[in-house]
Every structure is written in C-alpha cells, then in structure tokens.
Short mmCIF file of C-alpha atoms in Angstrom, two decimals:
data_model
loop_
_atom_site.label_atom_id
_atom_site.label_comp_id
_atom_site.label_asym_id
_atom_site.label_seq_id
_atom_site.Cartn_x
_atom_site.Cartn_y
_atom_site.Cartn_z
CA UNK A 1 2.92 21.72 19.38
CA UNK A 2 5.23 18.56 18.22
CA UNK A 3 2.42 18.03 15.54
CA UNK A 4 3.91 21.36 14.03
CA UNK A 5 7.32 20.69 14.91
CA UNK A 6 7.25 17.19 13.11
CA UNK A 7 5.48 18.14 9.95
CA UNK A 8 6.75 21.34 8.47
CA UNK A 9 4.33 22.95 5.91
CA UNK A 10 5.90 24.92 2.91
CA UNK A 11 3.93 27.43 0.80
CA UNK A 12 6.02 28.60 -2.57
CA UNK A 13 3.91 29.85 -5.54
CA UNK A 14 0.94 27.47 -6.19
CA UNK A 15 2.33 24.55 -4.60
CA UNK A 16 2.25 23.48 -0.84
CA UNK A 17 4.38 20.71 0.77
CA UNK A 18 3.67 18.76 3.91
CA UNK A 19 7.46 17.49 5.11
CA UNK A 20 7.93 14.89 7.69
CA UNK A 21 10.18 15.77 9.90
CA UNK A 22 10.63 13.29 12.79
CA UNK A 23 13.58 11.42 11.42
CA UNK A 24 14.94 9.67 14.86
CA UNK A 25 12.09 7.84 14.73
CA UNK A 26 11.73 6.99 10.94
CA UNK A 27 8.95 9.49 10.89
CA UNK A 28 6.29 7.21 12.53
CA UNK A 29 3.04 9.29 12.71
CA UNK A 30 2.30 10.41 16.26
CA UNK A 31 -1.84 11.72 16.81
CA UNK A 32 -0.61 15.50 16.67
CA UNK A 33 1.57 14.45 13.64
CA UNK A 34 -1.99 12.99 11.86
CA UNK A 35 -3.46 15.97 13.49
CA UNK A 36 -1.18 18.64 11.81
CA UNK A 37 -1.79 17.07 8.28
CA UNK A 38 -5.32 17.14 8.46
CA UNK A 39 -5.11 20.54 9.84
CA UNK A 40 -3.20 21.73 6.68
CA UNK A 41 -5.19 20.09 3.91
CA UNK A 42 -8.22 21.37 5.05
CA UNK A 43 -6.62 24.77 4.62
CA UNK A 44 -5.19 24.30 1.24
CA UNK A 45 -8.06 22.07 -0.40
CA UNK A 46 -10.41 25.69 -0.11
CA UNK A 47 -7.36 27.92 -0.92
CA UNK A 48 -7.19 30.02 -4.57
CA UNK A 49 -3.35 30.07 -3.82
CA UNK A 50 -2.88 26.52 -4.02
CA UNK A 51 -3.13 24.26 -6.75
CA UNK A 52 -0.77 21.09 -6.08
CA UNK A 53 -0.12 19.67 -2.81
CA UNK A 54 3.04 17.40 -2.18
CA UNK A 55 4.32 14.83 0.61
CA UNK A 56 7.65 14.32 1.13
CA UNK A 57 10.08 13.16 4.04
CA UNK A 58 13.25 14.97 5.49
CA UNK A 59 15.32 12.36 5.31
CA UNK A 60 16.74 10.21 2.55
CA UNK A 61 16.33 7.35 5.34
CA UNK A 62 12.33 6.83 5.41
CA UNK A 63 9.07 8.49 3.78
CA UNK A 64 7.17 7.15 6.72
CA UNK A 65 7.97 4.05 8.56
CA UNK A 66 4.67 3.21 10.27
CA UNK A 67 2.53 4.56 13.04
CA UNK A 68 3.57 5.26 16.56
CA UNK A 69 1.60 2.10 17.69
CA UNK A 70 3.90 1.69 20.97
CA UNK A 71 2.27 4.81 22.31
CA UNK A 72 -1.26 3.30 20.86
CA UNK A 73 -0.33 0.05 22.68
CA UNK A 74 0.71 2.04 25.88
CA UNK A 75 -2.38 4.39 26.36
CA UNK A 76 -5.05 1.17 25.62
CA UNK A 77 -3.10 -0.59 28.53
CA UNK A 78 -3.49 2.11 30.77
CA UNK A 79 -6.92 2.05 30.18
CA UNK A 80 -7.17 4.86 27.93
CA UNK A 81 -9.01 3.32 25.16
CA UNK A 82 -10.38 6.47 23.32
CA UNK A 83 -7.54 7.96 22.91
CA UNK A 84 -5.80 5.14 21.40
CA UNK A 85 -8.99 4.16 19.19
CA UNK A 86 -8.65 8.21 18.21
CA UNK A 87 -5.28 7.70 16.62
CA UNK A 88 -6.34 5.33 14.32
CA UNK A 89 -9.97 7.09 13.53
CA UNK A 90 -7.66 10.21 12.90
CA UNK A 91 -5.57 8.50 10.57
CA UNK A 92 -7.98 6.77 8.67
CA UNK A 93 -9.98 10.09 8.31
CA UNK A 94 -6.95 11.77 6.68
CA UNK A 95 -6.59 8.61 4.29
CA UNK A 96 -9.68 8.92 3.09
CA UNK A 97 -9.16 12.63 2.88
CA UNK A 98 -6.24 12.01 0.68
CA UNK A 99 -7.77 9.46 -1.68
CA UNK A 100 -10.85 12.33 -1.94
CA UNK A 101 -8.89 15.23 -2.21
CA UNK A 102 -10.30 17.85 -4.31
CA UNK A 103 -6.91 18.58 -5.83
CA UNK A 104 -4.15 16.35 -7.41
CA UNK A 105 -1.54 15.21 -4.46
CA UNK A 106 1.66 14.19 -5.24
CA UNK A 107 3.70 11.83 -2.96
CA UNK A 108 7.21 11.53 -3.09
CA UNK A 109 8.66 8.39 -1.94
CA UNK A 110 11.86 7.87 -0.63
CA UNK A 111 13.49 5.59 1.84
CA UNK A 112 11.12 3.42 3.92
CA UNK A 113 7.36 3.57 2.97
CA UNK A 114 5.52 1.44 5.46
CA UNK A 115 2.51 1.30 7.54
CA UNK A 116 1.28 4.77 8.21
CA UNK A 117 3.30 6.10 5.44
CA UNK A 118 1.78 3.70 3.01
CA UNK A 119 -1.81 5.48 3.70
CA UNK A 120 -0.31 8.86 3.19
CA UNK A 121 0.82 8.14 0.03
CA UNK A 122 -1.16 4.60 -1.38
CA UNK A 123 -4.51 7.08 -1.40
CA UNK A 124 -2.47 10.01 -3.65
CA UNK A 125 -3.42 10.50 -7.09
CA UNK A 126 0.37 10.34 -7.90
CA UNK A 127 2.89 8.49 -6.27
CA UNK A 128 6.84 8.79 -6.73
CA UNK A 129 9.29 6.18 -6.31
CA UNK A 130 12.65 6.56 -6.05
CA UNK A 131 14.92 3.96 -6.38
CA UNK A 132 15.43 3.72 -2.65
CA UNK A 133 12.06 3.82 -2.01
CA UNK A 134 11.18 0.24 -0.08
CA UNK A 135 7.24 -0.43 0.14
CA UNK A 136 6.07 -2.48 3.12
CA UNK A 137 3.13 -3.38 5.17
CA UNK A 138 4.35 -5.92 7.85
CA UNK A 139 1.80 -5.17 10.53
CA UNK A 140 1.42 -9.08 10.92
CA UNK A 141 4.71 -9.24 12.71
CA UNK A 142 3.46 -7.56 15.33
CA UNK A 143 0.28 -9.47 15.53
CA UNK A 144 -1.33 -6.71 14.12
CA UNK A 145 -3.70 -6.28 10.72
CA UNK A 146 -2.63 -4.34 7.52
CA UNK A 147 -4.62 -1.47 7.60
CA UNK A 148 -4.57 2.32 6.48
CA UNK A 149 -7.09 1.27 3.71
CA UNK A 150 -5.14 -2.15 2.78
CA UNK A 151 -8.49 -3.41 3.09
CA UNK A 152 -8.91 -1.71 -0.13
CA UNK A 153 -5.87 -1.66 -2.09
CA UNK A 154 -4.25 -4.96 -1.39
CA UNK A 155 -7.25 -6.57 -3.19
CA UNK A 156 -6.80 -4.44 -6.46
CA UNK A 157 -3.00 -4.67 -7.17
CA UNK A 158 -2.29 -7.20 -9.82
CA UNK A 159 -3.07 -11.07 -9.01
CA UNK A 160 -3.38 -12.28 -5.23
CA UNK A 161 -0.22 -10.21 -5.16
CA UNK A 162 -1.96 -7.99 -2.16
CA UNK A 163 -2.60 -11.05 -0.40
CA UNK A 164 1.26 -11.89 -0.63
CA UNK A 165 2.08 -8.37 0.32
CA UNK A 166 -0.37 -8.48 3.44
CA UNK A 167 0.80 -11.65 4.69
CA UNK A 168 4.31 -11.80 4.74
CA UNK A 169 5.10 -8.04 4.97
CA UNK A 170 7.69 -8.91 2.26
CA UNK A 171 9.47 -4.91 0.93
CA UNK A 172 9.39 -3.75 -2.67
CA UNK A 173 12.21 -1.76 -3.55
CA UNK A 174 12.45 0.85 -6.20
CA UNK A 175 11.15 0.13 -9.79
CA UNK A 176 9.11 -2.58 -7.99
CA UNK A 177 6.36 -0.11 -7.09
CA UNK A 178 6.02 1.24 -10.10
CA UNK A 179 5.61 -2.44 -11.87
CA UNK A 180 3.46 -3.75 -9.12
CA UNK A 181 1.01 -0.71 -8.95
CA UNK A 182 1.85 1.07 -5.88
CA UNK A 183 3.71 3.81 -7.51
CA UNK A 184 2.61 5.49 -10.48
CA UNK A 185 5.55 6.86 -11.79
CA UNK A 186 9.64 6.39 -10.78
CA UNK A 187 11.88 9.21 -10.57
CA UNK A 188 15.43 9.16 -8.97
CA UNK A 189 15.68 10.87 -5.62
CA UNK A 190 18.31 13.36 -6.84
CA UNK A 191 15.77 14.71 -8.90
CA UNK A 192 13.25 14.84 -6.60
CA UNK A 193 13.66 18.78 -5.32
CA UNK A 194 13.39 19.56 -9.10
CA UNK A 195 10.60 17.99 -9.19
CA UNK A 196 9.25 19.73 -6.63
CA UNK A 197 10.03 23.48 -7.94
CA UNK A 198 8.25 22.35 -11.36
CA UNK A 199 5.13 21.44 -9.51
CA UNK A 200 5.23 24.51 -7.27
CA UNK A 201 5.42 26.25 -10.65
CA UNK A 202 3.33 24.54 -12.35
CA UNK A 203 0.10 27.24 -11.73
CA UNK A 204 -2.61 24.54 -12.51
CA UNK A 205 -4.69 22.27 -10.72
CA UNK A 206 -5.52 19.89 -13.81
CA UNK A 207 -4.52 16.13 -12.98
CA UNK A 208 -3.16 15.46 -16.71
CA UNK A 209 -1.21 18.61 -16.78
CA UNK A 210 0.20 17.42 -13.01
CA UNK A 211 0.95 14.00 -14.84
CA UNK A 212 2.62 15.76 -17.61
CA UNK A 213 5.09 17.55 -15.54
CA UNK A 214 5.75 14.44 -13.59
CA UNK A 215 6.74 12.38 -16.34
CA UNK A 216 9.44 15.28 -17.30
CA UNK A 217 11.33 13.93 -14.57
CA UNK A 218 10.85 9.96 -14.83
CA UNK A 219 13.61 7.63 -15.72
CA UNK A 220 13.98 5.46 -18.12
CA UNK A 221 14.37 1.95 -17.49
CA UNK A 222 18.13 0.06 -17.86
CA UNK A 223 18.94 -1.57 -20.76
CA UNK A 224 18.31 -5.60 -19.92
CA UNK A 225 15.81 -7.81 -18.16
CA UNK A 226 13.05 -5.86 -16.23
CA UNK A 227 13.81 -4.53 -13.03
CA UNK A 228 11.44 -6.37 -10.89
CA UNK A 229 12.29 -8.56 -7.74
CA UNK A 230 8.95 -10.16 -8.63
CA UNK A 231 9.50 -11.27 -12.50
CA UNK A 232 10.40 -14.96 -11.80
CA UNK A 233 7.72 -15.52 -9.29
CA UNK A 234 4.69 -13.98 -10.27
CA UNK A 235 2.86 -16.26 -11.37
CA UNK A 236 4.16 -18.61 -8.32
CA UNK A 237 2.44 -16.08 -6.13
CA UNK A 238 -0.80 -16.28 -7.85
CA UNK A 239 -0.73 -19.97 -7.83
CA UNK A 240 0.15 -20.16 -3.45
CA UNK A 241 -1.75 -17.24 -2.69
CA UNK A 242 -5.54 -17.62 -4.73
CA UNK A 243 -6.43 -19.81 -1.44
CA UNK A 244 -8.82 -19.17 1.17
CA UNK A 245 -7.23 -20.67 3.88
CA UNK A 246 -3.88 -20.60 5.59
CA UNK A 247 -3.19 -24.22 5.83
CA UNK A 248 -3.97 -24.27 1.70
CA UNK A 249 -1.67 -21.70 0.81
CA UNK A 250 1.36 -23.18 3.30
CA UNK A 251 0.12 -26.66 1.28
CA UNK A 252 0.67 -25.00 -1.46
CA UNK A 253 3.94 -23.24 -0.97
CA UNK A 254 5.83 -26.29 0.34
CA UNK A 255 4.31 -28.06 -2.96
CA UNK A 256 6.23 -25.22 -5.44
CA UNK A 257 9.15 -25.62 -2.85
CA UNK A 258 9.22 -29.35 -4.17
CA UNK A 259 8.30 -29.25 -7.53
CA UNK A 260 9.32 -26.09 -9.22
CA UNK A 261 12.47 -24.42 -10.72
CA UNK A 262 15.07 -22.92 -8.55
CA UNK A 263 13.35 -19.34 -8.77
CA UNK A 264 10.49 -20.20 -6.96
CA UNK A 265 11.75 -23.03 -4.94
CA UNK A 266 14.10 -20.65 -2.77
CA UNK A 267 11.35 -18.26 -2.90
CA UNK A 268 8.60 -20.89 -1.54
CA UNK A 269 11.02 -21.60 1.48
CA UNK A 270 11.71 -17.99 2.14
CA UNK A 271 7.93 -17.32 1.80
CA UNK A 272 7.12 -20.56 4.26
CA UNK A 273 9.89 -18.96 6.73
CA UNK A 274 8.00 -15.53 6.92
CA UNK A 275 4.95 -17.15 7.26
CA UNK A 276 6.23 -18.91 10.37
CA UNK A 277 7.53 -15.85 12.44
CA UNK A 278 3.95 -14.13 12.14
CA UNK A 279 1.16 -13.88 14.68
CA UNK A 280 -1.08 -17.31 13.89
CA UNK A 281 -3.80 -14.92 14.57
CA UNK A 282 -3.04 -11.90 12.86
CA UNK A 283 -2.48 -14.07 9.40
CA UNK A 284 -6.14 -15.96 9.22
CA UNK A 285 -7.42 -12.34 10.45
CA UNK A 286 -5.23 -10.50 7.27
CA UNK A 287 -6.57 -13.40 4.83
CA UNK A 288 -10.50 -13.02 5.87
CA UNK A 289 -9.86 -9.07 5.47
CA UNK A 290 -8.22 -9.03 2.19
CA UNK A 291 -10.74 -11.31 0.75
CA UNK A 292 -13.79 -9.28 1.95
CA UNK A 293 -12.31 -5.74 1.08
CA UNK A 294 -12.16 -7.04 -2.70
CA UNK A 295 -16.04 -6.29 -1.81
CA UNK A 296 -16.01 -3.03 -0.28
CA UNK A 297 -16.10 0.53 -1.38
CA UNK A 298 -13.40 2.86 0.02
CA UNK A 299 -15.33 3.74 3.17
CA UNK A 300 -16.89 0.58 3.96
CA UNK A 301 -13.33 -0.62 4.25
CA UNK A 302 -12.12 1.97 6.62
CA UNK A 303 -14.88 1.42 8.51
CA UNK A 304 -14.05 -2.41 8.95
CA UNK A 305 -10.42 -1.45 10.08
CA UNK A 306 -11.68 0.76 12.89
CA UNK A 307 -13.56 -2.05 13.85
CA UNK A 308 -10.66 -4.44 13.96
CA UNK A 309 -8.12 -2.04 15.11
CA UNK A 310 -10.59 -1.85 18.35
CA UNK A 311 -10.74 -5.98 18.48
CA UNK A 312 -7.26 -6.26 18.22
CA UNK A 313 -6.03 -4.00 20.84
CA UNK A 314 -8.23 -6.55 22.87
CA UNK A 315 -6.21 -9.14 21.95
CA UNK A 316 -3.10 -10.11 23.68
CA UNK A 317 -0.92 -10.87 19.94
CA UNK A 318 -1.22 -6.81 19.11
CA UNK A 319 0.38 -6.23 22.41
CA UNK A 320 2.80 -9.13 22.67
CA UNK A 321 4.27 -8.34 18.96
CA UNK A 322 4.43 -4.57 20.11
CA UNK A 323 6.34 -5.38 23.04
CA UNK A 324 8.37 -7.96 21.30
CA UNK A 325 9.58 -6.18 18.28
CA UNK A 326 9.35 -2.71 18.83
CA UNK A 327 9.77 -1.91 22.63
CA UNK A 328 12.55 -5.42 24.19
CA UNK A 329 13.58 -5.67 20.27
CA UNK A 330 14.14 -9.17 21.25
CA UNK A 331 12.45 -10.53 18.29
CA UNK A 332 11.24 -13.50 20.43
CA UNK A 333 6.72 -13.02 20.82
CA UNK A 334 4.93 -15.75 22.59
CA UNK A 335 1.92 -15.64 20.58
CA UNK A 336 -1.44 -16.68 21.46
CA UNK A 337 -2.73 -19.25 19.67
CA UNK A 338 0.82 -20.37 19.42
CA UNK A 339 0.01 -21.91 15.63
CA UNK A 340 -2.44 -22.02 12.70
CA UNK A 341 -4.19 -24.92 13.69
CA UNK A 342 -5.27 -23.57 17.12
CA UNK A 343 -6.77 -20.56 15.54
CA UNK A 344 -10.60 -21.36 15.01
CA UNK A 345 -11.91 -19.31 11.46
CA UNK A 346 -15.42 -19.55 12.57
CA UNK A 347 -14.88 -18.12 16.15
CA UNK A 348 -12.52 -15.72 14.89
CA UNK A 349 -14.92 -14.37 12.38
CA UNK A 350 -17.95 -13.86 15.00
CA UNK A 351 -15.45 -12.09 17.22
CA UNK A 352 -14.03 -9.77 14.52
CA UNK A 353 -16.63 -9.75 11.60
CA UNK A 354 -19.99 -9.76 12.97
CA UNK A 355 -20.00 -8.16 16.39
CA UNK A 356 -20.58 -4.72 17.19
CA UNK A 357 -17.85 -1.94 17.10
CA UNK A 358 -17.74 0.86 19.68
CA UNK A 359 -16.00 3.29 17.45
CA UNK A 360 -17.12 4.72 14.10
CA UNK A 361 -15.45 6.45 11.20
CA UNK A 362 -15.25 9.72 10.43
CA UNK A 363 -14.86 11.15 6.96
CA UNK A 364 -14.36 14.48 5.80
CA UNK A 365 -15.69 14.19 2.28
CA UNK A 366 -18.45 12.02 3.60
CA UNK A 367 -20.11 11.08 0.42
CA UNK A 368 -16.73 9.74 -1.45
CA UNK A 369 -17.72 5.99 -1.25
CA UNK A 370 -16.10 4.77 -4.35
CA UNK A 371 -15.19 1.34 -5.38
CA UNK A 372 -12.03 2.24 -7.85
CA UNK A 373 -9.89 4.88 -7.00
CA UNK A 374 -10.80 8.01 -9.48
CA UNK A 375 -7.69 9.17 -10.94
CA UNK A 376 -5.02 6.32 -12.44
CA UNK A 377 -2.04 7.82 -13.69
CA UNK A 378 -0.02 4.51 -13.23
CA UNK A 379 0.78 1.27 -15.27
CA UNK A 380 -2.10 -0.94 -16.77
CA UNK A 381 -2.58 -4.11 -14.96
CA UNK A 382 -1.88 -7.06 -15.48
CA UNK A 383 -5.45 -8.20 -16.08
CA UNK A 384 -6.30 -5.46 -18.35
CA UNK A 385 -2.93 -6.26 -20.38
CA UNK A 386 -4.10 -9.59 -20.62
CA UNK A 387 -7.84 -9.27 -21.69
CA UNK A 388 -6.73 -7.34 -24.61
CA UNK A 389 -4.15 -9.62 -25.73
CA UNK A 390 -6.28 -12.37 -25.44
CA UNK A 391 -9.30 -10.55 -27.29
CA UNK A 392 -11.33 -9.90 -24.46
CA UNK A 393 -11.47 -6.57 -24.30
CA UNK A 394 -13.28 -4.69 -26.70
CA UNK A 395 -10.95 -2.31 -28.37
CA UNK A 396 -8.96 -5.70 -29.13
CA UNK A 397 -11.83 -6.46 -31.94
CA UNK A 398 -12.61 -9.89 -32.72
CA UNK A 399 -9.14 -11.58 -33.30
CA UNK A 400 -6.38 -11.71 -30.64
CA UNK A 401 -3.74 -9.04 -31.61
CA UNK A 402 0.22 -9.44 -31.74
CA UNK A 403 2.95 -8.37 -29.34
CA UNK A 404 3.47 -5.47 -31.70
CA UNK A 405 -0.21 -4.44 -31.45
CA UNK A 406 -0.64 -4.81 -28.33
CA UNK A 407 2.83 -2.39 -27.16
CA UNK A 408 1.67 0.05 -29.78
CA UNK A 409 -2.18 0.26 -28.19
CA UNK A 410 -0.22 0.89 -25.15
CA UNK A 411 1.86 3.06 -26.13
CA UNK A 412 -0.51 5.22 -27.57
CA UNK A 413 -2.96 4.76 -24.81
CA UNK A 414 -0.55 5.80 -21.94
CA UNK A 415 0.84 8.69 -24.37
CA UNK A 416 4.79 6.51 -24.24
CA UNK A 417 4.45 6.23 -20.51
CA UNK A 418 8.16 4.98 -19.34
CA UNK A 419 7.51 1.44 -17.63
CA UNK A 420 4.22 0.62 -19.79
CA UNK A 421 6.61 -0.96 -22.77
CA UNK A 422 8.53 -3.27 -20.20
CA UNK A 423 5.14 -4.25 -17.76
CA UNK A 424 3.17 -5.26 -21.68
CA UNK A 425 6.13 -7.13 -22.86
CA UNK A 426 6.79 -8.92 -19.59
CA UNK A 427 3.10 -9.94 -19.27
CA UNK A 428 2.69 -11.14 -23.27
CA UNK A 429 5.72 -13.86 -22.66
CA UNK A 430 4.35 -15.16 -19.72
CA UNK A 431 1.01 -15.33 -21.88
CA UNK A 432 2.87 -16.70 -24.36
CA UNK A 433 4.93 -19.04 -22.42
CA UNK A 434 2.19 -20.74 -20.76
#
C-alpha cells in the first residue's frame, strides 16, 4: 500500500512518530498518504502505550511541500469528481483531527512546509522550526485558494499579516515562524533526533511537561537585531493589507512604493510583482475567505473550504495554474478573468459563498468546534503585547507600564520563554516610535 510505504510509523517507548517518506516528490500528500495518517492516529489517540505523537519528514529537503493536486486536477478532468473531492474531505478530516487531538502532537519542521504540510503541522499543539524550515501557502499561483484550515489561522496570526501570507504566497524562513506565530518554539535541525528520543522518553502525556522538554532543546537567539525578514515592514503590511478589496490594497501598495523609506519601498514593488503573477480570481476569492474565517469556528471553516475546493475545480484558473506550474513548468497560465478588474465580487460571491455544496465535511471529533485553538505554547501576539503596554489589559492596572515591566510580566508569564524577550522589545519600539 504506497500510503504505508510513504509514511513510516515508529513506535519507541511512549512516543510514536509518523515520518514522511516520499522525498522525490517533496513529500506532497497523496489520498493513501492522508489515508495512512489518519489510520495511525486513530490507533495511538486510544492507546495506554502512547503518550506523545510526533511528525517529522525524511529528508532535510521538505516537511511537506503541498498536496498531490496534479492527480486531484487529473481525476476531476476525467470525470471522477468524488474521488478528487475525497482527497481534500480526507485531508481536512485529519486537520481537524490534529488540531483536536486528545494528546499533545509535536511537529517538527524542517525544509519546505507548504500547503498540505502546513495543515499537518499549523493544527499541532507544538510546532518546531528549524532554521531551514521555510513556511508557505502559495496556492494562489496556481489559481487555487489557501486552504487546510487557512480559513482559520491566517485570520489569527498577528495584524493582516495572514492576509499578506494568503495572497502573495510569500516563504518565512527559520526564526520567522516562531516570531510570526506559526511555530511555537525554534530548535536547530541537528538537534532535532534528540529531541525526538527525549519526547519518546518523556512517559507523560501532560502538554506543559511536553513544553518543558521542548524548550530543553530551543536556541537562543544571536546576539544583534531580531532575526525576522518581517521587522522593517510590519507595520507596512498592516497598513496595505487592512483593505477589503484588491484594487485598495494594490492602491495602497504602489502609494508606500512612493512615499516610504527604502525598506518598504522595495518591499511594496516586490509585493505589487507577486500580486501580478497570481490568478485574478483566486486573489478576490483568498481576500473574501480570509475576511469571513476571522468569523468562523474551526469546523465551520473547513466546511467552507470543501465547499470552495468543489467550486474551484469547476473553474478553469485551478486547472490552468496546475497545468502551468506544476505539470509544462512553463510558468506562463492564461488565466481567466485575465485581471482584477474583470473579476465581478458580487457574482463571485453568489457562485462561491452562497450556493449549495455537494460535498460535506467529515470530522472525527465531531463536537470540537472551537473558535481559538486550545493549547498555546507559542509567543504572545502582537496585540496582546500591545494592550498591556498601553494599559488595556487588565493585569497592566491603571497606568501604562515601562519597557522593563512589561519584559519582566513576560518573562515571568512565559516562564523565560527564548523569543518572548526579542518579540516584547521589538513590538514596545514600534509603540514607542510611532
């Protein structure tokens, strides 16, 4: 069964590891693949003899580069629908199933992390970076949607970050996961198999004890300006991206390409450029999305990606993209609309919001419907960093607090997490600087 031979399972002691092994083709995530993995956790979530389960890739090349969606594409244009539609109500099932787990999962991130992989390890109550780990969701190049529960996370990283993320497809590399919230902790890949022996040692299913044994391995940050490809243009990002429309965040991109510093000038145009190689289609679709799944619990946002997973492979941009990127690698797709303006919001909305959907999702813990994820073991956000320096939040009292207090309330709140000292001090001088 190549769902067996492309995801290895390995018991030792109280810890069990699901490894990727399909590394000629970046470990895309084939329907037995999905299959296999939801085949396993099942198995270990009621097991005495397992406490921890792990994800991990067999190559230092790629975690998970993305679903197989050229076999998706293939069997919808041969007219079998339901078993393309089943791939993705597969893999959103075992999402879910991660994000519900009854037992702390640990993904280990290194190499590429897009797509698919992103919803095996986005939905883990602890994810590990390493400092070749690059973060991705680009399904927009291939006139595609970002989906695997983006629906849901994209909307809750820091800022309109997610909606930057979701558009462009633009990679995060290394320490940038753990700063922008889609890694909880960083550890360097060498130490990665240690990591893995201390957890299958570890003998305990308790989440802060998991955390604990985790941060024995983290590392600390360099000496110098934070590691973060996002520090200069952060705020530029919130300012382009808080828009509802396309046409008013390309407005307002080519306006901080004009009138801003040389930061986030060159990054406007860069932005602007990525912007212009996407499906027209598949960008006012990803906007709507994002903005609604800000809304939505966990399921009702895998539910709405089933739903325009099923619309899209009607559509001829999915296809094109697919064919263009991935199958001729010619880079060259003759989309359809051929630009923004041609795409009509309302129309599109009707066709992909309110109709009726054929296929439904399926959930294994059926009545995990949450609206924040349960367990957060990573940095504070932004917004929480900032409503306590500003006095807003409670434990802040009635009088805004210094830099000092505030890195020492972190610091003792996150028990000297590594990263929370750098990610409070970064966000108090752009507070302070604005």
């Amino acid at each position: 069964m190549d769902g067996d031979k492309h995801v290895l399972a390995v018991n030792n002691l109280t810890g069990r590891t699901l490894v990727l092994n399909r590394p000629q083709a970046l470990n895309s995530l084939t329907l037995p693949m999905v299959q296999t993995i939801e085949r396993h956790l099942k198995n270990w979530e009621h097991s005495e003899l397992c406490n921890v389960v792990m994800l991990r890739s067999n190559s230092p090349k790629a975690f998970c580069a993305g679903g197989d969606v050229v076999q998706v594409s293939r069997e919808w244009k041969s007219g079998n629908k339901a078993e393309a539609m089943k791939f993705f109500q597969t893999e959103y099932m075992v999402n879910h199933y991660i994000a519900s787990y009854k037992k702390p999962v640990v993904a280990m991130l290194d190499g590429y992390t897009m797509g698919g992989g992103v919803g095996l390890s986005m939905h883990a109550a602890f994810r590990v970076a390493s400092q070749s780990a690059v973060f991705a969701m680009p399904e927009t190049k291939i006139g595609f949607f970002p989906d695997v529960g983006a629906t849901f996370f994209l909307p809750r990283l820091d800022g309109h970050m997610g909606v930057y993320l979701g558009l462009t497809g633009q990679m995060l590399k290394g320490r940038d996961l753990l700063y922008s919230g889609i890694a909880t902790h960083y550890v360097p890949s060498e130490r990665h198999a240690m990591l893995e022996q201390r957890l299958q040692g570890l003998g305990s299913s308790d989440y802060d004890v998991v955390n604990d044994a985790i941060e024995e391995f983290v590392a600390q940050p360099e000496d110098g300006p934070m590691e973060y490809s996002l520090y200069h243009v952060r705020e530029a990002i919130d300012r382009c991206f808080q828009h509802n429309s396309l046409e008013s965040i390309i407005h307002a991109l080519e306006e901080e390409k004009q009138h801003s510093n040389e930061h986030t000038s060159a990054w406007a145009q860069t932005t602007l450029d990525q912007l212009s190689r996407m499906s027209p289609s598949s960008l006012k679709l990803t906007l709507e999305q994002l903005r609604r799944g800000a809304q939505l619990n966990i399921q009702q946002a895998f539910a709405l990606e089933l739903g325009l997973a099923e619309k899209r492979l009607e559509s001829h941009d999915m296809h094109e993209g697919i064919e263009a990127l991935l199958v001729r690698k010619t880079n060259d797709p003759q989309w359809d609309p051929k630009s923004l303006e041609d795409v009509n919001v309302h129309e599109m909305n009707a066709e992909y919001f309110t109709a009726k959907y054929a296929y439904k999702p399926k959930f294994v813990h059926d009545q995990a419907a949450f609206s924040e994820y349960p367990h957060k073991y990573g940095l504070p956000s932004e917004k929480e960093i900032a409503a306590l320096i500003s006095g807003e939040n409670p434990q802040a009292g009635n009088f805004r607090l210094t830099r000092d207090d505030v890195l020492q309330f972190y610091e003792r709140e996150y028990g000297g997490k590594i990263g929370v000292k750098q990610k409070v001090g970064w966000v108090f001088d752009n507070l302070e600087n604005n």
